[in-house]
């Protein structure tokens, strides 16, 4: 879905998806281990690069911090 929005140059939708993920990663600790790992991997592969592409380095850093925090648990 992110790739589709990117190709269509739908920046507003990309921002909505990014901030939805930002909220979801903050609450990822309540998810089962396998689902948590899936969310973390997707965040690292898709959403951190998206934040960097959208020139939101602070969001990318925060997403990475949450990924690291919950990867070690």
PDB file of N, CA and C in Angstrom:
ATOM      1  N   UNK A   1       0.818  -1.189   0.000  1.00  0.00           N
ATOM      2  CA  UNK A   1       0.000   0.000   0.000  1.00  0.00           C
ATOM      3  C   UNK A   1       0.867   1.260   0.000  1.00  0.00           C
ATOM      4  N   UNK A   2       1.927   1.242   0.780  1.00  0.00           N
ATOM      5  CA  UNK A   2       2.813   2.406   0.837  1.00  0.00           C
ATOM      6  C   UNK A   2       3.408   2.685  -0.538  1.00  0.00           C
ATOM      7  N   UNK A   3       3.826   1.621  -1.239  1.00  0.00           N
ATOM      8  CA  UNK A   3       4.410   1.799  -2.562  1.00  0.00           C
ATOM      9  C   UNK A   3       3.398   2.420  -3.527  1.00  0.00           C
ATOM     10  N   UNK A   4       2.136   2.026  -3.404  1.00  0.00           N
ATOM     11  CA  UNK A   4       1.090   2.587  -4.263  1.00  0.00           C
ATOM     12  C   UNK A   4       0.932   4.079  -4.019  1.00  0.00           C
ATOM     13  N   UNK A   5       0.861   4.470  -2.754  1.00  0.00           N
ATOM     14  CA  UNK A   5       0.741   5.893  -2.426  1.00  0.00           C
ATOM     15  C   UNK A   5       1.966   6.665  -2.901  1.00  0.00           C
ATOM     16  N   UNK A   6       3.140   6.046  -2.783  1.00  0.00           N
ATOM     17  CA  UNK A   6       4.382   6.690  -3.224  1.00  0.00           C
ATOM     18  C   UNK A   6       4.335   6.933  -4.732  1.00  0.00           C
ATOM     19  N   UNK A   7       3.967   5.889  -5.480  1.00  0.00           N
ATOM     20  CA  UNK A   7       3.912   6.022  -6.943  1.00  0.00           C
ATOM     21  C   UNK A   7       2.882   7.058  -7.380  1.00  0.00           C
ATOM     22  N   UNK A   8       1.803   7.175  -6.628  1.00  0.00           N
ATOM     23  CA  UNK A   8       0.748   8.129  -6.965  1.00  0.00           C
ATOM     24  C   UNK A   8       1.022   9.522  -6.393  1.00  0.00           C
ATOM     25  N   UNK A   9       2.151   9.662  -5.714  1.00  0.00           N
ATOM     26  CA  UNK A   9       2.545  10.941  -5.113  1.00  0.00           C
ATOM     27  C   UNK A   9       1.479  11.458  -4.141  1.00  0.00           C
ATOM     28  N   UNK A  10       0.964  10.569  -3.315  1.00  0.00           N
ATOM     29  CA  UNK A  10      -0.071  10.914  -2.328  1.00  0.00           C
ATOM     30  C   UNK A  10       0.595  11.147  -0.975  1.00  0.00           C
ATOM     31  N   UNK A  11       1.240  12.281  -0.856  1.00  0.00           N
ATOM     32  CA  UNK A  11       2.007  12.608   0.341  1.00  0.00           C
ATOM     33  C   UNK A  11       1.141  12.625   1.591  1.00  0.00           C
ATOM     34  N   UNK A  12      -0.066  13.144   1.475  1.00  0.00           N
ATOM     35  CA  UNK A  12      -0.944  13.212   2.652  1.00  0.00           C
ATOM     36  C   UNK A  12      -1.245  11.820   3.190  1.00  0.00           C
ATOM     37  N   UNK A  13      -1.511  10.885   2.285  1.00  0.00           N
ATOM     38  CA  UNK A  13      -1.804   9.517   2.710  1.00  0.00           C
ATOM     39  C   UNK A  13      -0.568   8.841   3.294  1.00  0.00           C
ATOM     40  N   UNK A  14       0.589   9.144   2.737  1.00  0.00           N
ATOM     41  CA  UNK A  14       1.834   8.605   3.293  1.00  0.00           C
ATOM     42  C   UNK A  14       2.052   9.115   4.716  1.00  0.00           C
ATOM     43  N   UNK A  15       1.762  10.374   4.937  1.00  0.00           N
ATOM     44  CA  UNK A  15       1.896  10.938   6.289  1.00  0.00           C
ATOM     45  C   UNK A  15       0.920  10.284   7.264  1.00  0.00           C
ATOM     46  N   UNK A  16      -0.299  10.053   6.827  1.00  0.00           N
ATOM     47  CA  UNK A  16      -1.281   9.390   7.690  1.00  0.00           C
ATOM     48  C   UNK A  16      -0.802   7.992   8.052  1.00  0.00           C
ATOM     49  N   UNK A  17      -0.338   7.229   7.063  1.00  0.00           N
ATOM     50  CA  UNK A  17       0.168   5.876   7.324  1.00  0.00           C
ATOM     51  C   UNK A  17       1.366   5.918   8.270  1.00  0.00           C
ATOM     52  N   UNK A  18       2.250   6.881   8.059  1.00  0.00           N
ATOM     53  CA  UNK A  18       3.445   6.994   8.890  1.00  0.00           C
ATOM     54  C   UNK A  18       3.076   7.280  10.343  1.00  0.00           C
ATOM     55  N   UNK A  19       2.193   8.225  10.563  1.00  0.00           N
ATOM     56  CA  UNK A  19       1.846   8.567  11.944  1.00  0.00           C
ATOM     57  C   UNK A  19       0.951   7.520  12.592  1.00  0.00           C
ATOM     58  N   UNK A  20       0.201   6.783  11.795  1.00  0.00           N
ATOM     59  CA  UNK A  20      -0.533   5.639  12.330  1.00  0.00           C
ATOM     60  C   UNK A  20       0.457   4.581  12.822  1.00  0.00           C
ATOM     61  N   UNK A  21       1.498   4.343  12.037  1.00  0.00           N
ATOM     62  CA  UNK A  21       2.522   3.382  12.458  1.00  0.00           C
ATOM     63  C   UNK A  21       3.262   3.888  13.684  1.00  0.00           C
ATOM     64  N   UNK A  22       3.511   5.182  13.741  1.00  0.00           N
ATOM     65  CA  UNK A  22       4.188   5.755  14.905  1.00  0.00           C
ATOM     66  C   UNK A  22       3.387   5.456  16.173  1.00  0.00           C
ATOM     67  N   UNK A  23       2.084   5.618  16.106  1.00  0.00           N
ATOM     68  CA  UNK A  23       1.243   5.291  17.264  1.00  0.00           C
ATOM     69  C   UNK A  23       1.268   3.790  17.543  1.00  0.00           C
ATOM     70  N   UNK A  24       1.156   2.983  16.497  1.00  0.00           N
ATOM     71  CA  UNK A  24       1.130   1.529  16.679  1.00  0.00           C
ATOM     72  C   UNK A  24       2.422   1.000  17.290  1.00  0.00           C
ATOM     73  N   UNK A  25       3.554   1.550  16.903  1.00  0.00           N
ATOM     74  CA  UNK A  25       4.828   1.059  17.436  1.00  0.00           C
ATOM     75  C   UNK A  25       4.968   1.441  18.909  1.00  0.00           C
ATOM     76  N   UNK A  26       4.314   2.502  19.322  1.00  0.00           N
ATOM     77  CA  UNK A  26       4.355   2.894  20.728  1.00  0.00           C
ATOM     78  C   UNK A  26       3.587   1.910  21.606  1.00  0.00           C
ATOM     79  N   UNK A  27       2.632   1.209  21.028  1.00  0.00           N
ATOM     80  CA  UNK A  27       1.812   0.260  21.791  1.00  0.00           C
ATOM     81  C   UNK A  27       2.095  -1.189  21.404  1.00  0.00           C
ATOM     82  N   UNK A  28       3.180  -1.430  20.723  1.00  0.00           N
ATOM     83  CA  UNK A  28       3.481  -2.768  20.209  1.00  0.00           C
ATOM     84  C   UNK A  28       3.749  -3.783  21.325  1.00  0.00           C
ATOM     85  N   UNK A  29       4.087  -3.321  22.493  1.00  0.00           N
ATOM     86  CA  UNK A  29       4.417  -4.241  23.589  1.00  0.00           C
ATOM     87  C   UNK A  29       3.230  -5.101  24.018  1.00  0.00           C
ATOM     88  N   UNK A  30       2.014  -4.687  23.721  1.00  0.00           N
ATOM     89  CA  UNK A  30       0.849  -5.485  24.113  1.00  0.00           C
ATOM     90  C   UNK A  30       0.526  -6.585  23.103  1.00  0.00           C
ATOM     91  N   UNK A  31       1.227  -6.609  21.990  1.00  0.00           N
ATOM     92  CA  UNK A  31       0.995  -7.611  20.945  1.00  0.00           C
ATOM     93  C   UNK A  31       1.739  -8.903  21.283  1.00  0.00           C
ATOM     94  N   UNK A  32       1.247 -10.032  20.753  1.00  0.00           N
ATOM     95  CA  UNK A  32       2.002 -11.286  20.898  1.00  0.00           C
ATOM     96  C   UNK A  32       3.374 -11.158  20.228  1.00  0.00           C
ATOM     97  N   UNK A  33       4.317 -11.945  20.695  1.00  0.00           N
ATOM     98  CA  UNK A  33       5.706 -11.843  20.245  1.00  0.00           C
ATOM     99  C   UNK A  33       5.825 -11.881  18.717  1.00  0.00           C
ATOM    100  N   UNK A  34       5.191 -12.841  18.056  1.00  0.00           N
ATOM    101  CA  UNK A  34       5.331 -12.979  16.603  1.00  0.00           C
ATOM    102  C   UNK A  34       4.784 -11.753  15.866  1.00  0.00           C
ATOM    103  N   UNK A  35       3.637 -11.272  16.305  1.00  0.00           N
ATOM    104  CA  UNK A  35       3.048 -10.085  15.678  1.00  0.00           C
ATOM    105  C   UNK A  35       3.934  -8.863  15.915  1.00  0.00           C
ATOM    106  N   UNK A  36       4.477  -8.771  17.113  1.00  0.00           N
ATOM    107  CA  UNK A  36       5.374  -7.659  17.451  1.00  0.00           C
ATOM    108  C   UNK A  36       6.585  -7.666  16.529  1.00  0.00           C
ATOM    109  N   UNK A  37       7.175  -8.843  16.301  1.00  0.00           N
ATOM    110  CA  UNK A  37       8.347  -8.937  15.434  1.00  0.00           C
ATOM    111  C   UNK A  37       8.000  -8.570  13.992  1.00  0.00           C
ATOM    112  N   UNK A  38       6.817  -8.959  13.555  1.00  0.00           N
ATOM    113  CA  UNK A  38       6.353  -8.614  12.210  1.00  0.00           C
ATOM    114  C   UNK A  38       6.208  -7.094  12.056  1.00  0.00           C
ATOM    115  N   UNK A  39       5.625  -6.457  13.046  1.00  0.00           N
ATOM    116  CA  UNK A  39       5.438  -4.999  13.020  1.00  0.00           C
ATOM    117  C   UNK A  39       6.788  -4.288  13.041  1.00  0.00           C
ATOM    118  N   UNK A  40       7.698  -4.765  13.860  1.00  0.00           N
ATOM    119  CA  UNK A  40       9.032  -4.158  13.951  1.00  0.00           C
ATOM    120  C   UNK A  40       9.767  -4.275  12.622  1.00  0.00           C
ATOM    121  N   UNK A  41       9.729  -5.460  12.016  1.00  0.00           N
ATOM    122  CA  UNK A  41      10.417  -5.663  10.739  1.00  0.00           C
ATOM    123  C   UNK A  41       9.828  -4.757   9.653  1.00  0.00           C
ATOM    124  N   UNK A  42       8.517  -4.689   9.585  1.00  0.00           N
ATOM    125  CA  UNK A  42       7.874  -3.823   8.600  1.00  0.00           C
ATOM    126  C   UNK A  42       8.222  -2.351   8.848  1.00  0.00           C
ATOM    127  N   UNK A  43       8.284  -1.973  10.103  1.00  0.00           N
ATOM    128  CA  UNK A  43       8.650  -0.596  10.448  1.00  0.00           C
ATOM    129  C   UNK A  43      10.066  -0.291   9.973  1.00  0.00           C
ATOM    130  N   UNK A  44      10.981  -1.218  10.215  1.00  0.00           N
ATOM    131  CA  UNK A  44      12.374  -1.013   9.812  1.00  0.00           C
ATOM    132  C   UNK A  44      12.530  -0.982   8.300  1.00  0.00           C
ATOM    133  N   UNK A  45      11.793  -1.829   7.602  1.00  0.00           N
ATOM    134  CA  UNK A  45      11.958  -1.942   6.154  1.00  0.00           C
ATOM    135  C   UNK A  45      11.182  -0.898   5.362  1.00  0.00           C
ATOM    136  N   UNK A  46      10.043  -0.451   5.896  1.00  0.00           N
ATOM    137  CA  UNK A  46       9.198   0.446   5.114  1.00  0.00           C
ATOM    138  C   UNK A  46       9.001   1.827   5.736  1.00  0.00           C
ATOM    139  N   UNK A  47       8.752   1.871   7.030  1.00  0.00           N
ATOM    140  CA  UNK A  47       8.340   3.144   7.622  1.00  0.00           C
ATOM    141  C   UNK A  47       9.511   4.047   8.014  1.00  0.00           C
ATOM    142  N   UNK A  48      10.612   3.488   8.444  1.00  0.00           N
ATOM    143  CA  UNK A  48      11.779   4.330   8.733  1.00  0.00           C
ATOM    144  C   UNK A  48      12.301   4.966   7.440  1.00  0.00           C
ATOM    145  N   UNK A  49      12.460   4.179   6.354  1.00  0.00           N
ATOM    146  CA  UNK A  49      12.849   4.826   5.092  1.00  0.00           C
ATOM    147  C   UNK A  49      11.817   5.852   4.602  1.00  0.00           C
ATOM    148  N   UNK A  50      10.537   5.575   4.843  1.00  0.00           N
ATOM    149  CA  UNK A  50       9.501   6.536   4.457  1.00  0.00           C
ATOM    150  C   UNK A  50       9.665   7.845   5.218  1.00  0.00           C
ATOM    151  N   UNK A  51       9.906   7.765   6.507  1.00  0.00           N
ATOM    152  CA  UNK A  51      10.116   8.981   7.311  1.00  0.00           C
ATOM    153  C   UNK A  51      11.316   9.765   6.789  1.00  0.00           C
ATOM    154  N   UNK A  52      12.368   9.054   6.431  1.00  0.00           N
ATOM    155  CA  UNK A  52      13.551   9.727   5.883  1.00  0.00           C
ATOM    156  C   UNK A  52      13.229  10.370   4.533  1.00  0.00           C
ATOM    157  N   UNK A  53      12.492   9.662   3.694  1.00  0.00           N
ATOM    158  CA  UNK A  53      12.087  10.194   2.388  1.00  0.00           C
ATOM    159  C   UNK A  53      11.251  11.465   2.552  1.00  0.00           C
ATOM    160  N   UNK A  54      10.377  11.469   3.548  1.00  0.00           N
ATOM    161  CA  UNK A  54       9.514  12.628   3.793  1.00  0.00           C
ATOM    162  C   UNK A  54      10.226  13.736   4.576  1.00  0.00           C
ATOM    163  N   UNK A  55      11.516  13.538   4.792  1.00  0.00           N
ATOM    164  CA  UNK A  55      12.349  14.521   5.499  1.00  0.00           C
ATOM    165  C   UNK A  55      11.849  14.766   6.924  1.00  0.00           C
ATOM    166  N   UNK A  56      11.603  13.646   7.618  1.00  0.00           N
ATOM    167  CA  UNK A  56      11.182  13.676   9.019  1.00  0.00           C
ATOM    168  C   UNK A  56      12.168  12.841   9.837  1.00  0.00           C
ATOM    169  N   UNK A  57      13.414  13.326   9.948  1.00  0.00           N
ATOM    170  CA  UNK A  57      14.442  12.515  10.604  1.00  0.00           C
ATOM    171  C   UNK A  57      14.140  12.218  12.070  1.00  0.00           C
ATOM    172  N   UNK A  58      13.479  13.119  12.769  1.00  0.00           N
ATOM    173  CA  UNK A  58      13.169  12.863  14.184  1.00  0.00           C
ATOM    174  C   UNK A  58      12.186  11.704  14.322  1.00  0.00           C
ATOM    175  N   UNK A  59      11.251  11.605  13.408  1.00  0.00           N
ATOM    176  CA  UNK A  59      10.302  10.485  13.424  1.00  0.00           C
ATOM    177  C   UNK A  59      11.046   9.188  13.116  1.00  0.00           C
ATOM    178  N   UNK A  60      11.945   9.224  12.143  1.00  0.00           N
ATOM    179  CA  UNK A  60      12.735   8.037  11.811  1.00  0.00           C
ATOM    180  C   UNK A  60      13.547   7.577  13.016  1.00  0.00           C
ATOM    181  N   UNK A  61      14.144   8.509  13.723  1.00  0.00           N
ATOM    182  CA  UNK A  61      14.943   8.179  14.911  1.00  0.00           C
ATOM    183  C   UNK A  61      14.063   7.565  15.989  1.00  0.00           C
ATOM    184  N   UNK A  62      12.896   8.147  16.225  1.00  0.00           N
ATOM    185  CA  UNK A  62      11.988   7.621  17.254  1.00  0.00           C
ATOM    186  C   UNK A  62      11.473   6.234  16.888  1.00  0.00           C
ATOM    187  N   UNK A  63      11.122   6.036  15.629  1.00  0.00           N
ATOM    188  CA  UNK A  63      10.683   4.709  15.194  1.00  0.00           C
ATOM    189  C   UNK A  63      11.783   3.683  15.427  1.00  0.00           C
ATOM    190  N   UNK A  64      13.004   4.062  15.092  1.00  0.00           N
ATOM    191  CA  UNK A  64      14.138   3.162  15.283  1.00  0.00           C
ATOM    192  C   UNK A  64      14.343   2.844  16.762  1.00  0.00           C
ATOM    193  N   UNK A  65      14.182   3.831  17.621  1.00  0.00           N
ATOM    194  CA  UNK A  65      14.329   3.606  19.070  1.00  0.00           C
ATOM    195  C   UNK A  65      13.319   2.583  19.567  1.00  0.00           C
ATOM    196  N   UNK A  66      12.069   2.728  19.133  1.00  0.00           N
ATOM    197  CA  UNK A  66      11.045   1.766  19.552  1.00  0.00           C
ATOM    198  C   UNK A  66      11.351   0.372  19.015  1.00  0.00           C
ATOM    199  N   UNK A  67      11.812   0.294  17.778  1.00  0.00           N
ATOM    200  CA  UNK A  67      12.166  -1.011  17.206  1.00  0.00           C
ATOM    201  C   UNK A  67      13.272  -1.667  18.020  1.00  0.00           C
ATOM    202  N   UNK A  68      14.288  -0.904  18.351  1.00  0.00           N
ATOM    203  CA  UNK A  68      15.390  -1.446  19.150  1.00  0.00           C
ATOM    204  C   UNK A  68      14.920  -1.840  20.544  1.00  0.00           C
ATOM    205  N   UNK A  69      14.070  -1.037  21.143  1.00  0.00           N
ATOM    206  CA  UNK A  69      13.566  -1.317  22.483  1.00  0.00           C
ATOM    207  C   UNK A  69      12.822  -2.644  22.524  1.00  0.00           C
ATOM    208  N   UNK A  70      11.954  -2.878  21.566  1.00  0.00           N
ATOM    209  CA  UNK A  70      11.124  -4.077  21.593  1.00  0.00           C
ATOM    210  C   UNK A  70      11.763  -5.272  20.901  1.00  0.00           C
ATOM    211  N   UNK A  71      12.853  -5.063  20.189  1.00  0.00           N
ATOM    212  CA  UNK A  71      13.576  -6.187  19.606  1.00  0.00           C
ATOM    213  C   UNK A  71      14.344  -6.929  20.690  1.00  0.00           C
ATOM    214  N   UNK A  72      14.786  -6.206  21.697  1.00  0.00           N
ATOM    215  CA  UNK A  72      15.594  -6.818  22.755  1.00  0.00           C
ATOM    216  C   UNK A  72      14.751  -7.469  23.842  1.00  0.00           C
ATOM    217  N   UNK A  73      13.427  -7.342  23.772  1.00  0.00           N
ATOM    218  CA  UNK A  73      12.560  -7.927  24.809  1.00  0.00           C
ATOM    219  C   UNK A  73      11.979  -9.235  24.364  1.00  0.00           C
TER     220      UNK A  73
END
